[in-house]
JSON list of N, CA and C in Angstrom, two decimals:
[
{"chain": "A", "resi": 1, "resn": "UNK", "atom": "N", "xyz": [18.40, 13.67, 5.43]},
{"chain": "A", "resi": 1, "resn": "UNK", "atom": "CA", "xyz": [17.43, 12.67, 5.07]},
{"chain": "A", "resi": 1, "resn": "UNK", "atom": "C", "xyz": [16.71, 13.13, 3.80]},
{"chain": "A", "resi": 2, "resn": "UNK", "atom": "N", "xyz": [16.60, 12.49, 2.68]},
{"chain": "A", "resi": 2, "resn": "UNK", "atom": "CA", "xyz": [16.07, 12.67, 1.58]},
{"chain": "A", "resi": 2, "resn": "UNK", "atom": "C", "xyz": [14.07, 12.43, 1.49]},
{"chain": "A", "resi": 3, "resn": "UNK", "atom": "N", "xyz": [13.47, 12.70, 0.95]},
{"chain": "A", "resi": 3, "resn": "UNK", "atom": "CA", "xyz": [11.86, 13.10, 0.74]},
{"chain": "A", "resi": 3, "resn": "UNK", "atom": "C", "xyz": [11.59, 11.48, 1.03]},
{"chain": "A", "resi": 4, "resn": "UNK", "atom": "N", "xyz": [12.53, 10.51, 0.20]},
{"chain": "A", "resi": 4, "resn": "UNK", "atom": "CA", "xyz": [11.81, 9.32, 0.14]},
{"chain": "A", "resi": 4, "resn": "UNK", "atom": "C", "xyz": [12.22, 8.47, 1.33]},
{"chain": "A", "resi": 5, "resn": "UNK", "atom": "N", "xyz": [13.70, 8.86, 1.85]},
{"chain": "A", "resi": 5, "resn": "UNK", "atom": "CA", "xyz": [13.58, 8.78, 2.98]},
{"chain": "A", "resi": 5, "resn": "UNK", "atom": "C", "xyz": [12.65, 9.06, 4.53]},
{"chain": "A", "resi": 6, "resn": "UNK", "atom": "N", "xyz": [12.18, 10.27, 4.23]},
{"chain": "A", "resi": 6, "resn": "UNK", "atom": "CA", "xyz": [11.55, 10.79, 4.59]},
{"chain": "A", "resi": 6, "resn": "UNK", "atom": "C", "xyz": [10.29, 10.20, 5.42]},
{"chain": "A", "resi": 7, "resn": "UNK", "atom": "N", "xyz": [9.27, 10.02, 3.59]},
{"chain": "A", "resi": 7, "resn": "UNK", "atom": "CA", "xyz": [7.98, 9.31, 3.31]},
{"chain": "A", "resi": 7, "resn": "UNK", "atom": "C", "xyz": [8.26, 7.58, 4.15]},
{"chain": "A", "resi": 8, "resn": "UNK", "atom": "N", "xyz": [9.37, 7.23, 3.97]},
{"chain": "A", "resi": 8, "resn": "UNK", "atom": "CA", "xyz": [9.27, 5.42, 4.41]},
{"chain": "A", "resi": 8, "resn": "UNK", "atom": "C", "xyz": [9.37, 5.42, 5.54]},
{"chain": "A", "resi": 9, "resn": "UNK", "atom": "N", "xyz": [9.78, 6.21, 6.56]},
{"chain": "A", "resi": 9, "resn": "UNK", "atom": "CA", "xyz": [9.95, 6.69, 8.05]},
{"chain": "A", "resi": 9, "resn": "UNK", "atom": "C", "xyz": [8.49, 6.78, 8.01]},
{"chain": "A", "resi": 10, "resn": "UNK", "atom": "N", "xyz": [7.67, 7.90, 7.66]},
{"chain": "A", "resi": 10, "resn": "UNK", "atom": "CA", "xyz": [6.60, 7.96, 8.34]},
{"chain": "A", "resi": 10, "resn": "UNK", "atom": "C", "xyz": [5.89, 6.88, 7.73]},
{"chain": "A", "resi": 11, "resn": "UNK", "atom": "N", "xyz": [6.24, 6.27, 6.79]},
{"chain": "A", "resi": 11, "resn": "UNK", "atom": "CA", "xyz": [4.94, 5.28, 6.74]},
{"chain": "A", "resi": 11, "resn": "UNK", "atom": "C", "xyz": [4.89, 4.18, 7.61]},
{"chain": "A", "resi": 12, "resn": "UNK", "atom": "N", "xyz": [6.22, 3.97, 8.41]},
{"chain": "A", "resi": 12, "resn": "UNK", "atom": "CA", "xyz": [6.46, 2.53, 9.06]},
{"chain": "A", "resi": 12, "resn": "UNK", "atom": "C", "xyz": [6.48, 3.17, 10.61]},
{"chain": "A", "resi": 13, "resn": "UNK", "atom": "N", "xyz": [6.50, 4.33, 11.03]},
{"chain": "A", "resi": 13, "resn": "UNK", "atom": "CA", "xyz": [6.40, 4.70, 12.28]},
{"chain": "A", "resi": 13, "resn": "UNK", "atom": "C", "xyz": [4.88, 5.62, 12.75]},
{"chain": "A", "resi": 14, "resn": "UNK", "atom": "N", "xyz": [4.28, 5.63, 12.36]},
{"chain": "A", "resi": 14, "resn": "UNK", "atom": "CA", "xyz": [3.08, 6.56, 12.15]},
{"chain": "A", "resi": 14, "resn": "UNK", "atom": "C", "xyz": [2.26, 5.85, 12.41]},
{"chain": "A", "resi": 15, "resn": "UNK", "atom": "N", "xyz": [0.82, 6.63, 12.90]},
{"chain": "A", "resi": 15, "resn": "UNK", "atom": "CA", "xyz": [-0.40, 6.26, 12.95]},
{"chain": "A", "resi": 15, "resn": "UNK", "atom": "C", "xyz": [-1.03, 5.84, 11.65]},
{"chain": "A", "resi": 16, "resn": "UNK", "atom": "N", "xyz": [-2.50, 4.78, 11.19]},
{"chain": "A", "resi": 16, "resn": "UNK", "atom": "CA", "xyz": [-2.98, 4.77, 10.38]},
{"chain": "A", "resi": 16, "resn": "UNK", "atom": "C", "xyz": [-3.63, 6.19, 9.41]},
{"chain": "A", "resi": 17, "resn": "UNK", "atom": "N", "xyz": [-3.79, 7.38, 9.79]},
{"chain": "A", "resi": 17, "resn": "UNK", "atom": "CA", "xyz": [-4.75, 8.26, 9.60]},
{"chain": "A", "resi": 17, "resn": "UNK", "atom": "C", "xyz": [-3.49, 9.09, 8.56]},
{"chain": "A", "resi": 18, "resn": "UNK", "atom": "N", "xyz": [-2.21, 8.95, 9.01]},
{"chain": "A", "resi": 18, "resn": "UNK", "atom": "CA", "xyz": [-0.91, 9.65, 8.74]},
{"chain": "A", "resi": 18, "resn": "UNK", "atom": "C", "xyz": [-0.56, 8.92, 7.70]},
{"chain": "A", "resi": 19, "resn": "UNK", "atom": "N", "xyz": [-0.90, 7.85, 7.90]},
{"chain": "A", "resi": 19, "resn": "UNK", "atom": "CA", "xyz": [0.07, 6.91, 6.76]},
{"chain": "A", "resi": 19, "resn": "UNK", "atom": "C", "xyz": [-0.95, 6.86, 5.25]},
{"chain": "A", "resi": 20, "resn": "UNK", "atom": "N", "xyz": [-2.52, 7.20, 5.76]},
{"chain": "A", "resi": 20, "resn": "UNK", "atom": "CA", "xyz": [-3.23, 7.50, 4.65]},
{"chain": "A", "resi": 20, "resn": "UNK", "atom": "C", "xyz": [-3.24, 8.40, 3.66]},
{"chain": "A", "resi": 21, "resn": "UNK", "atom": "N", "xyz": [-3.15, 9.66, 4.63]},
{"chain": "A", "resi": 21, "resn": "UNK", "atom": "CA", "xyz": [-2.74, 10.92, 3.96]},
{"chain": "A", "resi": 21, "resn": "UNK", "atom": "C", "xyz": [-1.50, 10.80, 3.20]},
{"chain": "A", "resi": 22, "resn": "UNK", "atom": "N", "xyz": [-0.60, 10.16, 3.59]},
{"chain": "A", "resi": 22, "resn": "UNK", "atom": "CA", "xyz": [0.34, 10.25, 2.88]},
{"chain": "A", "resi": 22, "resn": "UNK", "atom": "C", "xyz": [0.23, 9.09, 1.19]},
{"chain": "A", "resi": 23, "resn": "UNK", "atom": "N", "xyz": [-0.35, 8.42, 1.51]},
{"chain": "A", "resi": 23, "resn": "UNK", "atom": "CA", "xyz": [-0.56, 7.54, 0.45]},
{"chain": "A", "resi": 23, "resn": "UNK", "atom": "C", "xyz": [-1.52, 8.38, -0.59]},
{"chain": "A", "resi": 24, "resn": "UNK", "atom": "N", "xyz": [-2.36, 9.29, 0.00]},
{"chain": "A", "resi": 24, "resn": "UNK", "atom": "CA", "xyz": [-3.45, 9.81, -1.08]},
{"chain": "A", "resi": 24, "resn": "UNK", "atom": "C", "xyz": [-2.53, 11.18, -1.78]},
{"chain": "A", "resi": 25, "resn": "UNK", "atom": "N", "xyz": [-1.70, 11.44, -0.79]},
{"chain": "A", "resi": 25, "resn": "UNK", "atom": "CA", "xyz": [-0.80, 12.66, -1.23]},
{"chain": "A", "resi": 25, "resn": "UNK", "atom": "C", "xyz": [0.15, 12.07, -2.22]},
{"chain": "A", "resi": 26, "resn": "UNK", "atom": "N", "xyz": [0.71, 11.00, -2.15]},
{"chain": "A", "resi": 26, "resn": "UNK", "atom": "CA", "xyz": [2.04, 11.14, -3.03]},
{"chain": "A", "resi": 26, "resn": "UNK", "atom": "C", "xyz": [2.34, 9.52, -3.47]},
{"chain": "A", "resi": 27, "resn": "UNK", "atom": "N", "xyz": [0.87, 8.82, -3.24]},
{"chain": "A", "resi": 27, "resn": "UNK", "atom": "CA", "xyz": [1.12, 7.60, -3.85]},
{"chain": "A", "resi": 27, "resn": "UNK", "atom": "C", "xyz": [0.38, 7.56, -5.36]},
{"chain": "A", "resi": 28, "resn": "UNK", "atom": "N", "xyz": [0.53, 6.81, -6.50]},
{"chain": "A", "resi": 28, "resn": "UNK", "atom": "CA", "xyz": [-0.21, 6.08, -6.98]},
{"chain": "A", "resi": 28, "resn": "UNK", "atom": "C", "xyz": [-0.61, 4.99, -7.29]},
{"chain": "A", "resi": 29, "resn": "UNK", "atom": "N", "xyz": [-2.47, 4.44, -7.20]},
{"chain": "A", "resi": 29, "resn": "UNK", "atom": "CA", "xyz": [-2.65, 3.59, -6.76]},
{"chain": "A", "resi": 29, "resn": "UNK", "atom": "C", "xyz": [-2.44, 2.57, -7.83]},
{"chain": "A", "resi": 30, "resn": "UNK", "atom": "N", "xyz": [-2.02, 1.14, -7.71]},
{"chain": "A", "resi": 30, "resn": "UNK", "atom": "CA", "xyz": [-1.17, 0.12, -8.87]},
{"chain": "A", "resi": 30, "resn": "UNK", "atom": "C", "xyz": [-2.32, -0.79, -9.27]},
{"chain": "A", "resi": 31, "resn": "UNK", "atom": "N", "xyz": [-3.31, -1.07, -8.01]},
{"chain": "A", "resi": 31, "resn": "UNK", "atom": "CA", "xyz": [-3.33, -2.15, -8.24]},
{"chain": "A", "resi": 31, "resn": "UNK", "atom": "C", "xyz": [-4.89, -2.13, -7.20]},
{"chain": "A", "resi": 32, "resn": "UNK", "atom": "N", "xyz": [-6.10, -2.62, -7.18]},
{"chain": "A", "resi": 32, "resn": "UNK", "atom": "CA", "xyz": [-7.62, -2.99, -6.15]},
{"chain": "A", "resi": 32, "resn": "UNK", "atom": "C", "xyz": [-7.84, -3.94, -6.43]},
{"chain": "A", "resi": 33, "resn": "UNK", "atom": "N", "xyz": [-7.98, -4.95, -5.85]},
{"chain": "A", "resi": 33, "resn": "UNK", "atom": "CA", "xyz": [-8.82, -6.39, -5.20]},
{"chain": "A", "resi": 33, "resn": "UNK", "atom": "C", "xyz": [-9.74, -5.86, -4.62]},
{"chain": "A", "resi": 34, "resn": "UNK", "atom": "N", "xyz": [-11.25, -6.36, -5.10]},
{"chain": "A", "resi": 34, "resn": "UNK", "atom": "CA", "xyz": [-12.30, -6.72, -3.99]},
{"chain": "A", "resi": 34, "resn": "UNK", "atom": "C", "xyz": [-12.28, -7.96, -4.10]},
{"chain": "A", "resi": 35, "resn": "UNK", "atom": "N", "xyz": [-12.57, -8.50, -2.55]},
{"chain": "A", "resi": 35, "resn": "UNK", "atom": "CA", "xyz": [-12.67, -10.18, -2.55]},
{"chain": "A", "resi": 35, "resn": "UNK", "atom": "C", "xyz": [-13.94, -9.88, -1.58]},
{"chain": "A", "resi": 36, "resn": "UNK", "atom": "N", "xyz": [-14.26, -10.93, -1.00]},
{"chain": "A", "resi": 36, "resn": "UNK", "atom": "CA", "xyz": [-16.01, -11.16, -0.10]},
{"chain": "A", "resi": 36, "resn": "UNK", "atom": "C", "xyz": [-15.36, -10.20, 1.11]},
{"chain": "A", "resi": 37, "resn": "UNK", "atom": "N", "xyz": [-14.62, -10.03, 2.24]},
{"chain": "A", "resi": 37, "resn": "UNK", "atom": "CA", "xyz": [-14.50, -9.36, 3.46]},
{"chain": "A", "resi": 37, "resn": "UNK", "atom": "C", "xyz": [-13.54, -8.27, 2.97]},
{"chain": "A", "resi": 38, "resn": "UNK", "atom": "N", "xyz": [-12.98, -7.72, 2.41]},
{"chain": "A", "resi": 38, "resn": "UNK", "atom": "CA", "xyz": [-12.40, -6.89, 2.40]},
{"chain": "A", "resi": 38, "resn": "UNK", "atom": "C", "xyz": [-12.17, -6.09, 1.00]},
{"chain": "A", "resi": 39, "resn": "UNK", "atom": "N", "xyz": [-11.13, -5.13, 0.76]},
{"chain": "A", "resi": 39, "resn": "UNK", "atom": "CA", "xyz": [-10.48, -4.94, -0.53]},
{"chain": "A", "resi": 39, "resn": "UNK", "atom": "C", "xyz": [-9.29, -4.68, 0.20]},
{"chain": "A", "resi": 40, "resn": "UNK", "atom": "N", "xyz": [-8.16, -4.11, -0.91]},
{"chain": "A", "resi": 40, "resn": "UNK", "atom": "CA", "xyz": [-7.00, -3.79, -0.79]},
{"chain": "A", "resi": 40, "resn": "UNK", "atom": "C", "xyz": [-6.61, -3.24, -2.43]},
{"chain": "A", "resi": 41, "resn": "UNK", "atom": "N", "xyz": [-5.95, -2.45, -1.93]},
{"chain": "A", "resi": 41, "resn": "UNK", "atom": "CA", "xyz": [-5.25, -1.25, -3.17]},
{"chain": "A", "resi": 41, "resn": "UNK", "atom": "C", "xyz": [-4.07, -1.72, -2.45]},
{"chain": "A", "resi": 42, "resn": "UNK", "atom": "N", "xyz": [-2.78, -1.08, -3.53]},
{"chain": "A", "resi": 42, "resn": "UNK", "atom": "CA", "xyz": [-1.81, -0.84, -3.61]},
{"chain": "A", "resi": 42, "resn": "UNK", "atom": "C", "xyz": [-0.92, 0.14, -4.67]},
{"chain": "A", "resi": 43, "resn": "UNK", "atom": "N", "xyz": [-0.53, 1.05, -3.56]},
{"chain": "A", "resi": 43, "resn": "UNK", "atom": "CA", "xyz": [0.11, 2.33, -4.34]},
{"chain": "A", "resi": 43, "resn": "UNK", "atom": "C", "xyz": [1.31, 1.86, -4.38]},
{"chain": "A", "resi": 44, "resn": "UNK", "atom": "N", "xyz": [2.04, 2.98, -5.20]},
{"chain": "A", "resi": 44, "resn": "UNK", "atom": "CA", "xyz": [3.56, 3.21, -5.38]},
{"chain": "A", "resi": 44, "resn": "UNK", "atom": "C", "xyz": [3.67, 4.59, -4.98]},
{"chain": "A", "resi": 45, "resn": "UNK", "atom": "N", "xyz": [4.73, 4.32, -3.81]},
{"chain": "A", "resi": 45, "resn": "UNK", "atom": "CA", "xyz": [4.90, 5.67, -3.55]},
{"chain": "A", "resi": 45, "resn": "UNK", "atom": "C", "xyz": [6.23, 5.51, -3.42]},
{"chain": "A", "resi": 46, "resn": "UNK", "atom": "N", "xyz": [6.68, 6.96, -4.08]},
{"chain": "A", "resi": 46, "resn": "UNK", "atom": "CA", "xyz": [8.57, 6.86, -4.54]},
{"chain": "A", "resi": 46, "resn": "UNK", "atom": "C", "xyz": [8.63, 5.79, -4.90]},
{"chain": "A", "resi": 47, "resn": "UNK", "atom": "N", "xyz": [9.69, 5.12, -4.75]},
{"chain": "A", "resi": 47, "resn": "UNK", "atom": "CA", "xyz": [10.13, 4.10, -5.07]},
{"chain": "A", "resi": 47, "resn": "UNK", "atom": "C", "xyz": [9.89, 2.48, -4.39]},
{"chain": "A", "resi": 48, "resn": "UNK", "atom": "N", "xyz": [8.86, 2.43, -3.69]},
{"chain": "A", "resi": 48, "resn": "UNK", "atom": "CA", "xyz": [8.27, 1.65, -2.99]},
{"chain": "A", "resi": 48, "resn": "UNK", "atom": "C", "xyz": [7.15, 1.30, -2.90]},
{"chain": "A", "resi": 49, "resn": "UNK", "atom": "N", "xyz": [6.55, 0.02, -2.75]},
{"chain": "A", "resi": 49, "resn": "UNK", "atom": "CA", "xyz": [4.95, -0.32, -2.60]},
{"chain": "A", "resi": 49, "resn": "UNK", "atom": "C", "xyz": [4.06, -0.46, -1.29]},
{"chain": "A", "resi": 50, "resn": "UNK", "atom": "N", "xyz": [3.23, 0.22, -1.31]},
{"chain": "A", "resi": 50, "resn": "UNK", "atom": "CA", "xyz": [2.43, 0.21, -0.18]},
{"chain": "A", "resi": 50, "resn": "UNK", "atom": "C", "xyz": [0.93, -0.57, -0.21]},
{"chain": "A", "resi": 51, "resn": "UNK", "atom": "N", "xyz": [0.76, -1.58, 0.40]},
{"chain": "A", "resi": 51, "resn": "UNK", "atom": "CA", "xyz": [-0.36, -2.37, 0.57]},
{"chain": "A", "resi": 51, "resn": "UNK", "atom": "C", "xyz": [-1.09, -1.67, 1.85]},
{"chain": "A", "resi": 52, "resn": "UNK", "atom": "N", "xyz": [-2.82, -1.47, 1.31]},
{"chain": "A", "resi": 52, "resn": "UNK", "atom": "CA", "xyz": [-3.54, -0.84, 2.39]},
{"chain": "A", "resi": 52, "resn": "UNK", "atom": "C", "xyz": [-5.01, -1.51, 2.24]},
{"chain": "A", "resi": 53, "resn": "UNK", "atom": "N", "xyz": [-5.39, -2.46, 3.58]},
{"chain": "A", "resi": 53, "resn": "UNK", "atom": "CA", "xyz": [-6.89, -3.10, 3.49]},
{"chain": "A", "resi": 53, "resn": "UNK", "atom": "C", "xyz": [-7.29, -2.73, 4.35]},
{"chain": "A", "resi": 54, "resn": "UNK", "atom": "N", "xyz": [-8.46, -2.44, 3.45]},
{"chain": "A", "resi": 54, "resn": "UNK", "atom": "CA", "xyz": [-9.90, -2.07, 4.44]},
{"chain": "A", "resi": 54, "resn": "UNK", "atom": "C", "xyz": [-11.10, -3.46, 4.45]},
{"chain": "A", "resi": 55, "resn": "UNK", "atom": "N", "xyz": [-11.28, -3.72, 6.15]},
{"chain": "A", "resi": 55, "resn": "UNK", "atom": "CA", "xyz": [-12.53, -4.60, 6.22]},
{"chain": "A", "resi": 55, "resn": "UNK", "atom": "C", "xyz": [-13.39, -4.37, 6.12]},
{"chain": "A", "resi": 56, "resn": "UNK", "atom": "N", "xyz": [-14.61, -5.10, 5.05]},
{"chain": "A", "resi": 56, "resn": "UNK", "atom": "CA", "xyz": [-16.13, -4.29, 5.45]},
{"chain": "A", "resi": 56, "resn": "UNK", "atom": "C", "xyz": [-16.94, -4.45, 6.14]},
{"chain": "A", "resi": 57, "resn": "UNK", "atom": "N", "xyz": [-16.48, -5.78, 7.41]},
{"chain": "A", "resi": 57, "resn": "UNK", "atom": "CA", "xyz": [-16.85, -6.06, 8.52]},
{"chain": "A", "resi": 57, "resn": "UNK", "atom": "C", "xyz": [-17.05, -5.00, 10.00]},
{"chain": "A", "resi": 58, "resn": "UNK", "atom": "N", "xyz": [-15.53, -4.30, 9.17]},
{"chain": "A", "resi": 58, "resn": "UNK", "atom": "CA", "xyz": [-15.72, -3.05, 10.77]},
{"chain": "A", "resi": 58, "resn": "UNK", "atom": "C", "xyz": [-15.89, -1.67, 9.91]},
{"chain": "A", "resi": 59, "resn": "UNK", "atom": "N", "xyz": [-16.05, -1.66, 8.39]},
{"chain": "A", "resi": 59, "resn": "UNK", "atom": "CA", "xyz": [-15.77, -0.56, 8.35]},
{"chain": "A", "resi": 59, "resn": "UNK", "atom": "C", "xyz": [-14.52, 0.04, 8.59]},
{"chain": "A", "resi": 60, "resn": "UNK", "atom": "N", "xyz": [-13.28, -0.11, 8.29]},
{"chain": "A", "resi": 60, "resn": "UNK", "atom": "CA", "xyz": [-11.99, 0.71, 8.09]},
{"chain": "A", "resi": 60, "resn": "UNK", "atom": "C", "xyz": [-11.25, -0.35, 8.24]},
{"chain": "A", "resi": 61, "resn": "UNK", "atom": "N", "xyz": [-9.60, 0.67, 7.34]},
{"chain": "A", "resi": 61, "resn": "UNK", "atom": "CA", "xyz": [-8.72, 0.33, 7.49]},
{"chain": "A", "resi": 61, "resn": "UNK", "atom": "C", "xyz": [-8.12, -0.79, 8.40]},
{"chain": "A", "resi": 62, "resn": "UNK", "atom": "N", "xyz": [-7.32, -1.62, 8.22]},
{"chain": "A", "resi": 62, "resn": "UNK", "atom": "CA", "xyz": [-6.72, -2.20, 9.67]},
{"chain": "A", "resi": 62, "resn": "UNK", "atom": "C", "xyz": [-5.43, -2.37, 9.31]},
{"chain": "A", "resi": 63, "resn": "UNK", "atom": "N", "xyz": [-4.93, -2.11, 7.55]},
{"chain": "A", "resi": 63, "resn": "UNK", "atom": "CA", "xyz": [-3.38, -2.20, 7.33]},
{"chain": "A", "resi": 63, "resn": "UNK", "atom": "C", "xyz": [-3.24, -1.03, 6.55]},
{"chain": "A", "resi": 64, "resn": "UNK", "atom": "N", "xyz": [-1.44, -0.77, 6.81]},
{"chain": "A", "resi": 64, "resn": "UNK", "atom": "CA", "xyz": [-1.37, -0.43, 5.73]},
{"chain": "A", "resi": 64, "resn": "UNK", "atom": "C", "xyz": [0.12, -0.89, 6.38]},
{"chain": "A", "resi": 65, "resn": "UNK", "atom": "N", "xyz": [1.20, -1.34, 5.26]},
{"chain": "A", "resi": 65, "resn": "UNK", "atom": "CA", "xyz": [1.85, -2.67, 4.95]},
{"chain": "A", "resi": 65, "resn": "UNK", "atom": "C", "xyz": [2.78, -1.64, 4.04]},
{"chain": "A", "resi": 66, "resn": "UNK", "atom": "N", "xyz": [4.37, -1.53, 4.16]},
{"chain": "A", "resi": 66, "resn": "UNK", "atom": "CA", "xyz": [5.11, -1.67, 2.98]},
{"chain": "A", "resi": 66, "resn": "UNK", "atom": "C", "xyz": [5.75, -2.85, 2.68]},
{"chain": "A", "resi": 67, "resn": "UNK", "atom": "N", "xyz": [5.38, -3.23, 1.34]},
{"chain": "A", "resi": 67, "resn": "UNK", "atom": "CA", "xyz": [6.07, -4.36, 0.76]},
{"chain": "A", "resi": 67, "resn": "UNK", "atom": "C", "xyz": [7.33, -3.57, -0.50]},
{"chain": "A", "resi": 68, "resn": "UNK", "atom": "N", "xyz": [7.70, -4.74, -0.10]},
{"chain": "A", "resi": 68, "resn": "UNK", "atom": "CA", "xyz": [8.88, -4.65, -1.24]},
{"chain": "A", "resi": 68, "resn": "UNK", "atom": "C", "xyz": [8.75, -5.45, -3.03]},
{"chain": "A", "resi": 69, "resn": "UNK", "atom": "N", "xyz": [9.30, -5.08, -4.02]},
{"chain": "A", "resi": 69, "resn": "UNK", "atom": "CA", "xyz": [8.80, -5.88, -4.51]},
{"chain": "A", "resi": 69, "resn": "UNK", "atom": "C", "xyz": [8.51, -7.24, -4.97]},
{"chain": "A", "resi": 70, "resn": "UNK", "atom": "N", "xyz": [9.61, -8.06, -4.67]},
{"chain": "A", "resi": 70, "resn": "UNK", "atom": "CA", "xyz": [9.19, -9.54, -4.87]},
{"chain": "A", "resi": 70, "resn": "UNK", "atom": "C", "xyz": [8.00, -9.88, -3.49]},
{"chain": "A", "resi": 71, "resn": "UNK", "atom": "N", "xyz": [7.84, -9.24, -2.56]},
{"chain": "A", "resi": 71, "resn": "UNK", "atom": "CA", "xyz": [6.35, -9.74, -1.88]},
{"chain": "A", "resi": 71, "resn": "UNK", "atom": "C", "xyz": [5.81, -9.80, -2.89]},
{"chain": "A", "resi": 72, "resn": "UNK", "atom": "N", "xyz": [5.62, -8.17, -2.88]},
{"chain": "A", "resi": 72, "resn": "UNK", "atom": "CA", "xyz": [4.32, -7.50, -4.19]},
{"chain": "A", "resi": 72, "resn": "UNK", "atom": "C", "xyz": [3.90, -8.86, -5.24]},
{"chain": "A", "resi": 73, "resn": "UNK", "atom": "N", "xyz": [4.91, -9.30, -6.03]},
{"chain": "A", "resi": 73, "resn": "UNK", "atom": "CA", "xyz": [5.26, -10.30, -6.70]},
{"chain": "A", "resi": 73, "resn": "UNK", "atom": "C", "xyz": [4.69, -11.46, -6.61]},
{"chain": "A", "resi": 74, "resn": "UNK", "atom": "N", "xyz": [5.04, -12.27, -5.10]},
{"chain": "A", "resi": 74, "resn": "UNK", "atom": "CA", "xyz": [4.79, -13.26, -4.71]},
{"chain": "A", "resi": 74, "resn": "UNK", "atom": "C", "xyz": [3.53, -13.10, -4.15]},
{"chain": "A", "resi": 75, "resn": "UNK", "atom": "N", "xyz": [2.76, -12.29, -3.76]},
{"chain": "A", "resi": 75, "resn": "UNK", "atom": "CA", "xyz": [1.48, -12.40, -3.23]},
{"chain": "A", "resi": 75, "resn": "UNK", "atom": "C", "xyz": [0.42, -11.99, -4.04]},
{"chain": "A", "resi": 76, "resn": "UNK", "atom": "N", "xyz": [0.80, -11.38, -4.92]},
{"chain": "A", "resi": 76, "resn": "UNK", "atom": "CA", "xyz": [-0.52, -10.56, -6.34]},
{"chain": "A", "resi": 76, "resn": "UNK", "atom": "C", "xyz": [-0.09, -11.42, -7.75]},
{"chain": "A", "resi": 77, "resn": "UNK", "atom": "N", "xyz": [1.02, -12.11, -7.57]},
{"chain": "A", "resi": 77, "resn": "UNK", "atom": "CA", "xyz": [1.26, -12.48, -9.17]},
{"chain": "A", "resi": 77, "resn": "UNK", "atom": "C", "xyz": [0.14, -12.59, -10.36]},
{"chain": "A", "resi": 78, "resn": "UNK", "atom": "N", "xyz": [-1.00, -13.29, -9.75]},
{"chain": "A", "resi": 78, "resn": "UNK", "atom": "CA", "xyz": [-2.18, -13.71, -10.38]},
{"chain": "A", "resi": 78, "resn": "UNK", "atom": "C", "xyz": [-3.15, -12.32, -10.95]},
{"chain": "A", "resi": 79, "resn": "UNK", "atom": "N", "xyz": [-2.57, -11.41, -9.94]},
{"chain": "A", "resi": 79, "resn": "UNK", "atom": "CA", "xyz": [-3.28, -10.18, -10.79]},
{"chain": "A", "resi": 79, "resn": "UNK", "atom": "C", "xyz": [-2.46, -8.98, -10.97]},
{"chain": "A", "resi": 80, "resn": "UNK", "atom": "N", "xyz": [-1.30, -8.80, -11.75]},
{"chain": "A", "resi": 80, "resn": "UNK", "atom": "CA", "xyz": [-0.29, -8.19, -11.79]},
{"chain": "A", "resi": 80, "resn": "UNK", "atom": "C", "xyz": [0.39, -8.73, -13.04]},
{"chain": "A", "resi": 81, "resn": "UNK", "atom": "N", "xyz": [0.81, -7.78, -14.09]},
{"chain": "A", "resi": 81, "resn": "UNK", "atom": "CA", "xyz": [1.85, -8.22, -15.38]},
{"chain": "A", "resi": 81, "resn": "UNK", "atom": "C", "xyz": [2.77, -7.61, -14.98]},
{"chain": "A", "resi": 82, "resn": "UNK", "atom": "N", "xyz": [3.88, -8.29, -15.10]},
{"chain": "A", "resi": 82, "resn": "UNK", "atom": "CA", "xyz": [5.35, -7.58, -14.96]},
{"chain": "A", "resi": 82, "resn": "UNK", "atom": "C", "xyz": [6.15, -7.59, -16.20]},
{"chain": "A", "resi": 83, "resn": "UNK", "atom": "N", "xyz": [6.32, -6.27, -16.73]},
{"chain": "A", "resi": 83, "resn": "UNK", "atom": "CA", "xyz": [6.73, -5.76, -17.93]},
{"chain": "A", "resi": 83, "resn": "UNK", "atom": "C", "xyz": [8.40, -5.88, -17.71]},
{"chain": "A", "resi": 84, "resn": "UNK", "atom": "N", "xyz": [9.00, -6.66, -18.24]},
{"chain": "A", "resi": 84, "resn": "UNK", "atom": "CA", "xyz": [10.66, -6.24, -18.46]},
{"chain": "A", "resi": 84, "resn": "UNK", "atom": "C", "xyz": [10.91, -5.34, -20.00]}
]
């Protein structure tokens, strides 16, 4: 199993607390929305995108989400340039 193999295993089988660490370890972050209830960042980690929102209703996390990139695409277009 290769590192990035690795990393996408634990991000999709893991607890929230695991999947953070790993995002602060070896992601970088692309992209923050604040809107009224929440925010959301989105890293790149390896070769993949990771969506992670926090409510400020409860105070923490409640996702963290790998998307691929035409989600990424289709759900941020409005705040996102895509360079060819």
């Amino acid at each position: 199993m290769t590192k990035e193999e690795l990393v996408q295993e634990l991000l999709i089988n893991t607890d929230l607390d695991t999947k953070l660490n790993i995002l602060l370890e070896s992601g970088v972050e692309i992209l923050t929305l604040k809107k009224f209830d929440r925010f959301i960042k989105i890293y790149l980690v390896n070769n993949f995108y990771v969506e992670l929102i926090y409510k400020y209703e409860i105070n923490r996390i409640t996702h963290i989400n790998l998307i691929d990139t035409q989600d990424l695409i289709e759900k941020y277009q409005d705040y996102i340039k895509i360079v060819l």
